[in-house]
Coordinates of C-alpha atoms in Angstrom, one line a residue:
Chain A
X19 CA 150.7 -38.2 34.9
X20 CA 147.9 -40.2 36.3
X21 CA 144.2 -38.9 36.0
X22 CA 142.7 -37.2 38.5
X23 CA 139.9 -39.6 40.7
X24 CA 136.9 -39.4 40.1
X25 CA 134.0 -37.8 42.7
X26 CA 130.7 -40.3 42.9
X27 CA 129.0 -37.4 41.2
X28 CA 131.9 -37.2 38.1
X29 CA 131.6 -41.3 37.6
X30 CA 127.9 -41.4 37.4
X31 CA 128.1 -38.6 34.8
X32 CA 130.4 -40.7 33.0
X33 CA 128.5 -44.0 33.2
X34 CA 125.6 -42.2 32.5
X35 CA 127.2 -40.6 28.9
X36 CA 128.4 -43.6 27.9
X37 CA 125.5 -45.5 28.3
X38 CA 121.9 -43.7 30.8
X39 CA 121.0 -47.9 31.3
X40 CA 124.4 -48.4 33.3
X41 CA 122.4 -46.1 36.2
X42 CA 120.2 -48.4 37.9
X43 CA 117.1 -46.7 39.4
X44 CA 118.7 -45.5 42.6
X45 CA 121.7 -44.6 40.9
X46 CA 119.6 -42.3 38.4
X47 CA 117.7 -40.6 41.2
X48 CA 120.7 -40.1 43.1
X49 CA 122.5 -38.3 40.2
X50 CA 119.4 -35.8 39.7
X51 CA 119.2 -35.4 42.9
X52 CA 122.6 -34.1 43.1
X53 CA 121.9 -31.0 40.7
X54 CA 120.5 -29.1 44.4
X55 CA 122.1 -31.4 47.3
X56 CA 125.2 -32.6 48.2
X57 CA 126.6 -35.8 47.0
X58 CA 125.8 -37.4 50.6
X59 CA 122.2 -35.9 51.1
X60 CA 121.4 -37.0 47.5
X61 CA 121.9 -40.3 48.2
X62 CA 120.4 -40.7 51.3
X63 CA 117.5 -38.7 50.2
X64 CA 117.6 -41.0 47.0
X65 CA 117.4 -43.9 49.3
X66 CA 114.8 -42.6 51.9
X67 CA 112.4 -41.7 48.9
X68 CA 112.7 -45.9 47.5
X69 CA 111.9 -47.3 51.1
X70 CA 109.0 -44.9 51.5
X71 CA 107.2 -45.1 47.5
X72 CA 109.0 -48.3 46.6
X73 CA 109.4 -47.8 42.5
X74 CA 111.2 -44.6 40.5
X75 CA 107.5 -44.1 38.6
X76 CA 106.0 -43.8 42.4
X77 CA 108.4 -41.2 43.7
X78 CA 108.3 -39.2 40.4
X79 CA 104.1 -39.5 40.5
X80 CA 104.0 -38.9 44.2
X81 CA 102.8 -35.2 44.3
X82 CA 104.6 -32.1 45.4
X83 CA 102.8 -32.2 48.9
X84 CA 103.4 -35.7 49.5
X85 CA 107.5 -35.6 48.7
X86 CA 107.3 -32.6 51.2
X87 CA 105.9 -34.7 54.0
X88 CA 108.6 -36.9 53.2
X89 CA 111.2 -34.3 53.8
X90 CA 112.3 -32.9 50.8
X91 CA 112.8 -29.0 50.3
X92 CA 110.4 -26.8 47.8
X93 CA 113.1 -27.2 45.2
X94 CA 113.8 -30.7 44.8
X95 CA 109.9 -31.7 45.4
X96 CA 109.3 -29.4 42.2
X97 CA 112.4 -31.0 40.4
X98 CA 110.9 -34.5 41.0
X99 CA 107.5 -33.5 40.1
X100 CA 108.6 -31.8 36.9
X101 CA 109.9 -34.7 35.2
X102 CA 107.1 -36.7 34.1
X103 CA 105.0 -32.9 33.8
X104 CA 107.9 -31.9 30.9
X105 CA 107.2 -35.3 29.4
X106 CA 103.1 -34.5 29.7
X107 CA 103.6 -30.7 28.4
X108 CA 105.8 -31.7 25.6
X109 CA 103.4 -34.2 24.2
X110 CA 100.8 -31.6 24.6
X111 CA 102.4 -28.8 23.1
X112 CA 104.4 -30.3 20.5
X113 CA 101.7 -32.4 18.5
X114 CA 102.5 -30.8 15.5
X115 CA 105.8 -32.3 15.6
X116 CA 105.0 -35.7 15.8
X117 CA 105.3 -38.5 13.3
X118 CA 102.0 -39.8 12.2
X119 CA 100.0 -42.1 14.9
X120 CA 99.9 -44.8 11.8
X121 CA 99.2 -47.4 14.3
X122 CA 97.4 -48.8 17.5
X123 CA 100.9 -48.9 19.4
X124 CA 102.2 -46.1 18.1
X125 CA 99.2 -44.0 19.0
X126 CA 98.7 -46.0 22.4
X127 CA 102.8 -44.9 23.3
X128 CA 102.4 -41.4 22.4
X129 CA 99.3 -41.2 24.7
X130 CA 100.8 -42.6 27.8
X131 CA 103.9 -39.7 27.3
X132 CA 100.7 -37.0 27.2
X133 CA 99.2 -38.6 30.4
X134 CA 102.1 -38.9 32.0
X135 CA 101.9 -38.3 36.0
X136 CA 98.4 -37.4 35.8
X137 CA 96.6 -37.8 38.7
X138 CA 93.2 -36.1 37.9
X139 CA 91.0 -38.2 34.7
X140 CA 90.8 -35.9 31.5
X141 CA 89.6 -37.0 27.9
X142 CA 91.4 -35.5 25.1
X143 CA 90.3 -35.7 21.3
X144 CA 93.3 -35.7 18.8
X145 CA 91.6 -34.7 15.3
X146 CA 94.2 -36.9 12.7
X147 CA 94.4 -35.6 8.8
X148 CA 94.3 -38.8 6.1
X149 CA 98.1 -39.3 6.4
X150 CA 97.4 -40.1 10.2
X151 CA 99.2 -36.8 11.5
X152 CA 97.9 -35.3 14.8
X153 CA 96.4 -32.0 13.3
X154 CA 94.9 -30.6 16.6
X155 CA 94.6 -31.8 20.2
X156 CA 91.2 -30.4 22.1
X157 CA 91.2 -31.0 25.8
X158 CA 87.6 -31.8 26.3
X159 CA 87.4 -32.2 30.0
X160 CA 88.9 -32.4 33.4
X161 CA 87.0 -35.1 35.6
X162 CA 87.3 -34.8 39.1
X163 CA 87.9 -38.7 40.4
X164 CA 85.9 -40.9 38.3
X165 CA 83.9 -38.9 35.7
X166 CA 84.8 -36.9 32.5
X167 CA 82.0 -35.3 30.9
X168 CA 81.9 -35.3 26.8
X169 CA 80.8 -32.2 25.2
X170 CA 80.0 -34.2 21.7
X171 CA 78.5 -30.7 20.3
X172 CA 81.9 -28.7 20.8
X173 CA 83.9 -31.8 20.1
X174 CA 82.3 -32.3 16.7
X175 CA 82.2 -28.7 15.8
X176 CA 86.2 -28.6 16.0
X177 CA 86.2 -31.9 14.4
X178 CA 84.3 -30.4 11.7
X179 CA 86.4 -26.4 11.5
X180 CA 89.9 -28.6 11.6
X181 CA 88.5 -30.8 8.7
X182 CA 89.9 -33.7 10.3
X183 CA 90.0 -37.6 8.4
X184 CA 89.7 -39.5 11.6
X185 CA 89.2 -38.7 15.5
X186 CA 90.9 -41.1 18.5
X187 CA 89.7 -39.8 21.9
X188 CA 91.9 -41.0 24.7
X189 CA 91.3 -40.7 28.4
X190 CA 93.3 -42.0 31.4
X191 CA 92.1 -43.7 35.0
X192 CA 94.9 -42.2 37.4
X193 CA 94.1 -45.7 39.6
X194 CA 95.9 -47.9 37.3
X195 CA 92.7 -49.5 36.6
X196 CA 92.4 -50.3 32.9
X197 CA 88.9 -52.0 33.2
X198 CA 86.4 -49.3 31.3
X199 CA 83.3 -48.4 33.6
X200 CA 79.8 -48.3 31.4
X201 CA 79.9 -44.3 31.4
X202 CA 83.4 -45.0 29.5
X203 CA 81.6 -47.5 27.1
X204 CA 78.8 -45.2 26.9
X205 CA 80.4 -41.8 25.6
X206 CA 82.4 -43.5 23.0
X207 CA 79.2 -44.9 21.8
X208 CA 77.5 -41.3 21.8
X209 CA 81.0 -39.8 20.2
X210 CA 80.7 -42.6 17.7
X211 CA 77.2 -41.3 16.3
X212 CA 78.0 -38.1 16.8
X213 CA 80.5 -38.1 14.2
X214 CA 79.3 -40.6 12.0
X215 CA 76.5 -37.6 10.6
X216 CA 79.8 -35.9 9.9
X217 CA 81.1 -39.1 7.9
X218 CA 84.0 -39.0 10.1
X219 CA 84.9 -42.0 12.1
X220 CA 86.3 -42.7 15.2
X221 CA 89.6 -44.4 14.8
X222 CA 90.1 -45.6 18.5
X223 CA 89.1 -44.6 22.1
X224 CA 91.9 -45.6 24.1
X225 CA 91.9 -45.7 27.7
X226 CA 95.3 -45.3 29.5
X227 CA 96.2 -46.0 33.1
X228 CA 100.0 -45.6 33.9
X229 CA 101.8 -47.5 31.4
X230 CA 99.3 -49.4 30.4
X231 CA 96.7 -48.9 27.5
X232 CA 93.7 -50.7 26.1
X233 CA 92.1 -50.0 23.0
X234 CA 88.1 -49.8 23.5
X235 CA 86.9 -50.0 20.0
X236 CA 89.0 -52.6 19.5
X237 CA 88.0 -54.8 22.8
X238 CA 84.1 -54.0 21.7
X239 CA 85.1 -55.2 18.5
X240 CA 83.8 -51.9 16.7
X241 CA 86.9 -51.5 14.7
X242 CA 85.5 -48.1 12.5
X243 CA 85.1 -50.3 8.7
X244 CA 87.6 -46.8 7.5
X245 CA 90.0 -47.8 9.7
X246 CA 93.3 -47.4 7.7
X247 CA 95.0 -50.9 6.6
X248 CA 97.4 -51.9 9.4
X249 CA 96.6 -49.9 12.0
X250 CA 96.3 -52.6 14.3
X251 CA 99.3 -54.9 14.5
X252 CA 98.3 -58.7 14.2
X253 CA 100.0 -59.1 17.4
X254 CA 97.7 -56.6 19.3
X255 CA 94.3 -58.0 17.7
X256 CA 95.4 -61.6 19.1
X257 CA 96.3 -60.1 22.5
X258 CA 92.9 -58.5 22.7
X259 CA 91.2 -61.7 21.8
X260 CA 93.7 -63.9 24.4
X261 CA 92.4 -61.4 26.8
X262 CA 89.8 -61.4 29.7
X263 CA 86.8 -58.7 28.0
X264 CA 86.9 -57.1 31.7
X265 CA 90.7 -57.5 32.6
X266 CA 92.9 -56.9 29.8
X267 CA 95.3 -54.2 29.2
X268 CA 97.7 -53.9 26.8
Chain B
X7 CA 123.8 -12.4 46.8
X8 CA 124.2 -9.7 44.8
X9 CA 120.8 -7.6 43.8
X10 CA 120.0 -10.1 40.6
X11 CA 120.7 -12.6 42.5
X12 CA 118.3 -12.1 45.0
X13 CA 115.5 -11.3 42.7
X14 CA 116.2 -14.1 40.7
X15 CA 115.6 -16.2 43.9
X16 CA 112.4 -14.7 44.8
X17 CA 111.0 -15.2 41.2
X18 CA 112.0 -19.1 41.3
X19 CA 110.4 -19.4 44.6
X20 CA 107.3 -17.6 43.4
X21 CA 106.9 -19.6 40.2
X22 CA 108.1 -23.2 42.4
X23 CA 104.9 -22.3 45.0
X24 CA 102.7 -21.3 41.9
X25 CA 103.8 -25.0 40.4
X26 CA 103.1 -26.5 43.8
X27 CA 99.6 -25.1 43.9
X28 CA 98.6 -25.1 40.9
X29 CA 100.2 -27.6 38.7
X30 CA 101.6 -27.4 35.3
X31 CA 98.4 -25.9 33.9
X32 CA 99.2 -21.8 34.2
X33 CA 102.8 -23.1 32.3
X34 CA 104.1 -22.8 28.7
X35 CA 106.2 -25.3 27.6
X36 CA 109.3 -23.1 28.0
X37 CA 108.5 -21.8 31.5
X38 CA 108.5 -25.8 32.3
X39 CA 112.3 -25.5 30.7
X40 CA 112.8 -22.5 32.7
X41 CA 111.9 -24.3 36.0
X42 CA 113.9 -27.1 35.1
X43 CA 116.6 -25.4 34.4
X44 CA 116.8 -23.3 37.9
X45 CA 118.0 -26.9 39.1
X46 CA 121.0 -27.1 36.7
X47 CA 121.9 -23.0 36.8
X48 CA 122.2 -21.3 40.1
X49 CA 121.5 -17.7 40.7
X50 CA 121.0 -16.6 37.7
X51 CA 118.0 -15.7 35.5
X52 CA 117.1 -19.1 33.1
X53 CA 114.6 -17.7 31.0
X54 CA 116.9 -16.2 28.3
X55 CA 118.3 -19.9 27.8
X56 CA 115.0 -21.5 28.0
X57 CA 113.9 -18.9 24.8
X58 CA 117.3 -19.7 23.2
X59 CA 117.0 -23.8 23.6
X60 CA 113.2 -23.5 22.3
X61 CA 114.5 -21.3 19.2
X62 CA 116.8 -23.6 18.6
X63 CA 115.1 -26.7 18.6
X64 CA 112.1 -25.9 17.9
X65 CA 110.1 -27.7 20.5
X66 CA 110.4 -28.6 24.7
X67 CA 110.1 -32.6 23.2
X68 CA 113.2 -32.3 21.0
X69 CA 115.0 -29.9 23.5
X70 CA 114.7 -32.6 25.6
X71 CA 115.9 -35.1 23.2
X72 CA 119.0 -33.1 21.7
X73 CA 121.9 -34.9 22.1
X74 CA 124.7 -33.2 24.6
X75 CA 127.0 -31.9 21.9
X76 CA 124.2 -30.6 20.2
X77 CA 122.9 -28.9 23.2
X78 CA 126.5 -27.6 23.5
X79 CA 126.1 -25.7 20.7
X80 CA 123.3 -23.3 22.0
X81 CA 125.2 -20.3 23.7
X82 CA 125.2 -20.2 27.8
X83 CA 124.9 -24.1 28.0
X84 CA 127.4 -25.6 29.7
X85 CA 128.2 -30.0 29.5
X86 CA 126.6 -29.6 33.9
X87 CA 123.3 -28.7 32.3
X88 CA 123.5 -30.3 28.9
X89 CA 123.6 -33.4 31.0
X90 CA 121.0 -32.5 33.2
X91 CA 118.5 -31.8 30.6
X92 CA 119.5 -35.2 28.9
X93 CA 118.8 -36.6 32.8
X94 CA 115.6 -35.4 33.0
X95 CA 114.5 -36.6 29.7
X96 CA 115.7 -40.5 30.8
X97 CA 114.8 -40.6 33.9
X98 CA 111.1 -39.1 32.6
X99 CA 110.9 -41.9 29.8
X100 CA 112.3 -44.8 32.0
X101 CA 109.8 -44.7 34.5
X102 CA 107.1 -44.2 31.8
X103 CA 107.9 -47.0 29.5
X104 CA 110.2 -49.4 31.5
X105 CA 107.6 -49.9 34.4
X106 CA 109.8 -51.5 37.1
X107 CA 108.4 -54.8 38.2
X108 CA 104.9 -54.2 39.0
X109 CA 105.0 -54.1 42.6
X110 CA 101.3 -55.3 44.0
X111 CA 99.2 -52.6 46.0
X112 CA 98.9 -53.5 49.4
X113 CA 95.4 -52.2 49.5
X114 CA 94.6 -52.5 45.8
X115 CA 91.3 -54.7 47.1
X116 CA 89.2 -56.1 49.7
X117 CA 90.7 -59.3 50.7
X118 CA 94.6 -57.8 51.0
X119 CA 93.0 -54.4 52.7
X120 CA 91.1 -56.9 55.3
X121 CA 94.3 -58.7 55.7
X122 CA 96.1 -56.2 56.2
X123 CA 93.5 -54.6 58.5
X124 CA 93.9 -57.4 61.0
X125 CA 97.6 -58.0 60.6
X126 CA 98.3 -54.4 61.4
X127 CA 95.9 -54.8 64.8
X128 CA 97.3 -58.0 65.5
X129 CA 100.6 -55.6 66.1
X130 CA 99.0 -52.7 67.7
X131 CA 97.6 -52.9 71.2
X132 CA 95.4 -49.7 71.3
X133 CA 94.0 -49.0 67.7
X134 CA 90.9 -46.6 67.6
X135 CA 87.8 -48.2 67.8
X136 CA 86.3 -46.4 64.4
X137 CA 89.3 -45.3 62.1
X138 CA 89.3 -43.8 58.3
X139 CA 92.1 -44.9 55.9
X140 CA 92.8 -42.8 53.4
X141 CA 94.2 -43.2 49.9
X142 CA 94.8 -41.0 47.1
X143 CA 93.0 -42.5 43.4
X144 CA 96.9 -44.9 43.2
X145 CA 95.6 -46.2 46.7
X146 CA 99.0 -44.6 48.3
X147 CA 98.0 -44.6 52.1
X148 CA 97.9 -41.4 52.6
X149 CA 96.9 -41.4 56.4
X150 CA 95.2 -43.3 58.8
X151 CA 92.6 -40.6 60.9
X152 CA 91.0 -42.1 64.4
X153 CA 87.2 -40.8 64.4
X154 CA 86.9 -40.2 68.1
X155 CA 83.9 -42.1 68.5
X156 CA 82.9 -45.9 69.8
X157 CA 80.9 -46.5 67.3
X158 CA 79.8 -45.0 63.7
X159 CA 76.3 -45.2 65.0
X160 CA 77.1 -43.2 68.0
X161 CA 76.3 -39.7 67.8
X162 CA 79.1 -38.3 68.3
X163 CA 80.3 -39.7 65.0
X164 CA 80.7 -36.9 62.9
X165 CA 80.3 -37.1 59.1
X166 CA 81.3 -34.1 58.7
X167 CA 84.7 -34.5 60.4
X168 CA 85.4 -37.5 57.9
X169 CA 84.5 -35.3 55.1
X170 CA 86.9 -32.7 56.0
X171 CA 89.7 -34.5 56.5
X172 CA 89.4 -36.4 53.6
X173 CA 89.2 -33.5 51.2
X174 CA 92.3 -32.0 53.5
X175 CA 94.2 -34.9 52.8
X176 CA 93.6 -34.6 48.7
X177 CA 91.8 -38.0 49.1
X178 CA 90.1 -40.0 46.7
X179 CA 88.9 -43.3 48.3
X180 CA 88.4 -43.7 52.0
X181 CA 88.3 -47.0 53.9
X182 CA 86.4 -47.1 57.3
X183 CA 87.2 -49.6 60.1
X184 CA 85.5 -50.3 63.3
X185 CA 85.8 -52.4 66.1
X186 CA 83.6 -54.9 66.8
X187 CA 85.8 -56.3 69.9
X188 CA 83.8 -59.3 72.1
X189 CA 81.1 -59.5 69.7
X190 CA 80.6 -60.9 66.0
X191 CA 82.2 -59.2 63.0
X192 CA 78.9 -59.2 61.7
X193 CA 77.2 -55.6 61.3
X194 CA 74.2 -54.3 62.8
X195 CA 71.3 -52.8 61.0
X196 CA 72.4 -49.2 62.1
X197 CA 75.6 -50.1 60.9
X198 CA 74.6 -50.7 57.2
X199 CA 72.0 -47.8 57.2
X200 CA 74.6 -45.2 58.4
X201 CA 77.2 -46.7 56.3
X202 CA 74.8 -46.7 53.3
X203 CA 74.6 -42.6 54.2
X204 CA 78.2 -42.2 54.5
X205 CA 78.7 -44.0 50.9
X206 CA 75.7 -41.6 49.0
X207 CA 77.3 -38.3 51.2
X208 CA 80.9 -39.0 50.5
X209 CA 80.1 -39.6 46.3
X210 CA 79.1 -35.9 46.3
X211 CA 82.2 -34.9 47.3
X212 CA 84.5 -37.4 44.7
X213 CA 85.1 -39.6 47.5
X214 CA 84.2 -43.2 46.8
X215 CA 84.2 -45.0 50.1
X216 CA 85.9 -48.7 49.2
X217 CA 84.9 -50.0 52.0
X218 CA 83.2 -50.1 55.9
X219 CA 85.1 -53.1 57.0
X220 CA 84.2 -54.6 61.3
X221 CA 86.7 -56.3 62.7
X222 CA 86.1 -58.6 65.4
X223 CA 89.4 -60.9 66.2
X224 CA 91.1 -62.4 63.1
X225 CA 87.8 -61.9 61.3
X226 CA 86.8 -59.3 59.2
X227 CA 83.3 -58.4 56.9
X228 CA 82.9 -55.6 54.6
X229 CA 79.6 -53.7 55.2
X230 CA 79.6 -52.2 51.6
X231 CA 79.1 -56.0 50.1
X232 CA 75.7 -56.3 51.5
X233 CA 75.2 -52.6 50.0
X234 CA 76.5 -52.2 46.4
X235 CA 74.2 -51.9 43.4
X236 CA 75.3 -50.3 40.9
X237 CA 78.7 -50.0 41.4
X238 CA 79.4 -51.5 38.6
X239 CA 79.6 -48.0 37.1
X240 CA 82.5 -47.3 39.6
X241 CA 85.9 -49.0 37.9
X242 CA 87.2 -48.4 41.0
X243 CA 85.0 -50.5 43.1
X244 CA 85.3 -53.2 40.7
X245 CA 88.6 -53.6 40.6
X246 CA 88.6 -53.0 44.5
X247 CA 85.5 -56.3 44.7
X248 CA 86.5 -58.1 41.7
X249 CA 87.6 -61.1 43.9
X250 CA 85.8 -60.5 47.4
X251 CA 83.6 -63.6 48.5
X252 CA 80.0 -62.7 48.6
X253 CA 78.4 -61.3 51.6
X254 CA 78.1 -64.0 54.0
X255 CA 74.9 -65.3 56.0
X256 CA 73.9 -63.7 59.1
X257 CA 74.7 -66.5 61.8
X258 CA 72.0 -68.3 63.4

């Protein structure tokens, strides 16, 4: 008996079980896409949405509004847009469940899940216990473009209820830009002080743009003395020293 | 379409336009699962299998990260949306972590917006004398907006018309271009007072203006250089002027 053939749609599910990096980008897209159109629409709609945003992390970021200019229905402009929100919400929701943030790289991947398709700037405080587990995340503030404002009363009060060991703030810069602006260098100072009457340091501020992060403390060289042993790879303390102070992203 | 049927549809499209205008923030993790799910499950009702995936697992991040079989397991999932789920979670963390080649921004900063500026007039015959570009905070282009006057000293120049339709367009940076056909790229007093205005009027909205650039041939000058102090504060604008030449002498 010979098998069946295979529709487009059956062969990319079965490339993509046996192994998701057989999909290229286009290929990926076009199988999502698939769940509401036809096979045919899907892949010109696939196709359309590459030569118009250019990458799979433009399309995805794009903005309900924006994939509707480009022709796509309610539904699949929502699918799209949802992707990279589950992987923000998750990360929100689900701290509890993480592994400890025992180092730089660790922390600076989890972050850039939590930021994920953000296109607003918000500062979040994550309040760590002495194992380095992510006891309680506090959204501090939703900035409009440029600024976020730090409420270092309120943050150091929940610092202080949640008995945390450590704090790392994190915010992101939507623009890709991972250069910090002097209000950025500013509030982690203030945060820095603020805390330090509590006796409990500030482990990190990173700043995230995209994929990208950059460790402030680290680039000030204010590494917190309590800093746990090995939190920052020797390979990420030479690549902030290689770097450009005004350039360099990690 | 049977009565569920129907107001199952009406309750995705009220929660999809709720999503659309307000983002994920009114959402719990499993209404996200929910709405993801409406792509994978036609018709019917997705909440119940949301509840049960969550109960299960325990979390939306390790729903997301179940293997199929094990999402097989969980009654009312089928290998269509066990695969789906595992689609969305791949497709979310590839284009998070594997950044395709980093493509450059057209109009990331001044020199390639100037260029671009003139290479995109060199094409046109008939472009606006006074124009606004503008980009959301990734500096997509978002539009390009004639201004319907001759000049941006000229009174009918309306500040208030940019303002608008750059807060209708969602934008966060605004380019303006004007003309200077016949006559020197260089700008006029007026020009660098009212641009000066525009800049301070603009910041009190969000909107950072990147940019007044004259055009004049295959030249073009940036009013904002002989303006900025203090933009340093502004990442932005540094980024955007990190390798612009400095503002050039006024010719003799």
């Amino acid at each position: 008996m010979s098998e069946p053939e295979l529709t487009p749609r059956q062969q990319r599910q079965k490339l993509f079980l046996a192994s998701p990096s057989s999909l290229d980008d286009k290929e990926l897209l076009t199988f999502l896409l698939s769940y509401i159109l036809t096979e045919e629409r899907a892949a010109d709609t696939a196709e359309r949405l590459f030569a118009q945003f250019g990458t799979l992390e433009a399309i995805l970021c794009a903005g309900t509004d924006r994939l509707r200019d480009a022709g796509l229905s309610d539904a699949a402009a929502v699918l799209l847009r949802l992707i990279l929100t589950a992987q923000s919400v998750s990360a929100a929701s689900d701290f509890a469940s993480l592994p400890p943030l025992t180092t730089a790289k660790e922390t600076g991947r989890y972050l850039v899940r939590l930021f994920a398709g953000c296109d607003t700037e918000h500062l979040y405080m994550l309040l760590l216990d002495e194992n380095l587990r992510v006891i309680d995340l506090m959204p501090v503030s939703e900035g409009n473009v440029t600024c976020v404002d730090m409420k270092a009363r309120d943050m150091a009060a929940r610092a202080a209820k949640r008995n945390a060991a450590y704090v790392v703030l994190a915010h992101n810069h939507p623009s890709g830009n991972t250069t910090p602006s002097d209000a950025d260098l500013l509030s982690t100072e203030i945060m820095c002080q603020a805390l330090s009457v509590l006796e409990i340091p500030v482990l990190e501020h990173f700043l995230v743009a995209g994929h990208a992060w950059r460790p402030l403390l680290l680039a000030m060289d204010r590494i917190p003395e309590a800093s746990p042993a090995d939190y920052y790879p020797p390979e990420l303390v030479q690549h902030m020293k290689g770097c450009d102070k005004n350039r360099m992203g990690f | 379409m049977h009565h569920s049927e129907q107001v199952n549809a009406g309750h995705r499209n009220r929660m999809r336009q709720k999503f659309i205008l307000q983002g994920s923030r009114p959402f719990l993790a499993h209404e996200i699962l929910e709405m993801l799910l409406f792509s994978a499950v036609p018709y019917k009702d997705t909440n119940p299998l949301a509840h049960r995936l969550m109960d299960r697992f325990g979390s939306l991040q390790s729903v997301l990260e179940a293997p199929v079989n094990d999402l097989l397991t969980v009654p009312g999932m089928g290998t269509h949306t066990a695969v789906f789920l595992h689609l969305v979670n791949e497709t979310g963390l590839r284009a998070l972590y594997r950044p395709a080649r980093a493509t450059p921004r057209r109009y990331g900063d001044y020199r390639s917006l100037g260029e671009y500026l003139i290479s995109e007039k060199e094409a046109e015959t008939s472009a606006p004398p006074v124009r606004a570009l503008l980009f959301n905070n990734r500096y997509d282009l978002l539009a390009s907006v004639s201004m319907e006057a001759p000049q941006v000293t000229a009174p009918s120049f309306s500040l208030k018309e940019l303002a608008r339709c750059a807060l209708r367009h969602d934008a966060t940076l605004l380019a303006l271009v004007t003309s200077h056909e016949g006559r020197s790229a260089f700008p006029t007093p007026e020009e660098v007072d009212i641009t000066k205005e525009i800049q301070v009027s603009l910041k009190m909205l969000g909107i950072t203006l990147l940019e007044h650039y004259i055009l004049s041939g295959s030249h073009y000058i940036g009013v904002s250089r002989k303006l900025v102090n203090g933009f340093e504060d502004n990442p932005d604008l540094c980024t955007f002027f990190r390798d612009a030449p400095d503002f050039p002498e006024e010719p003799v």
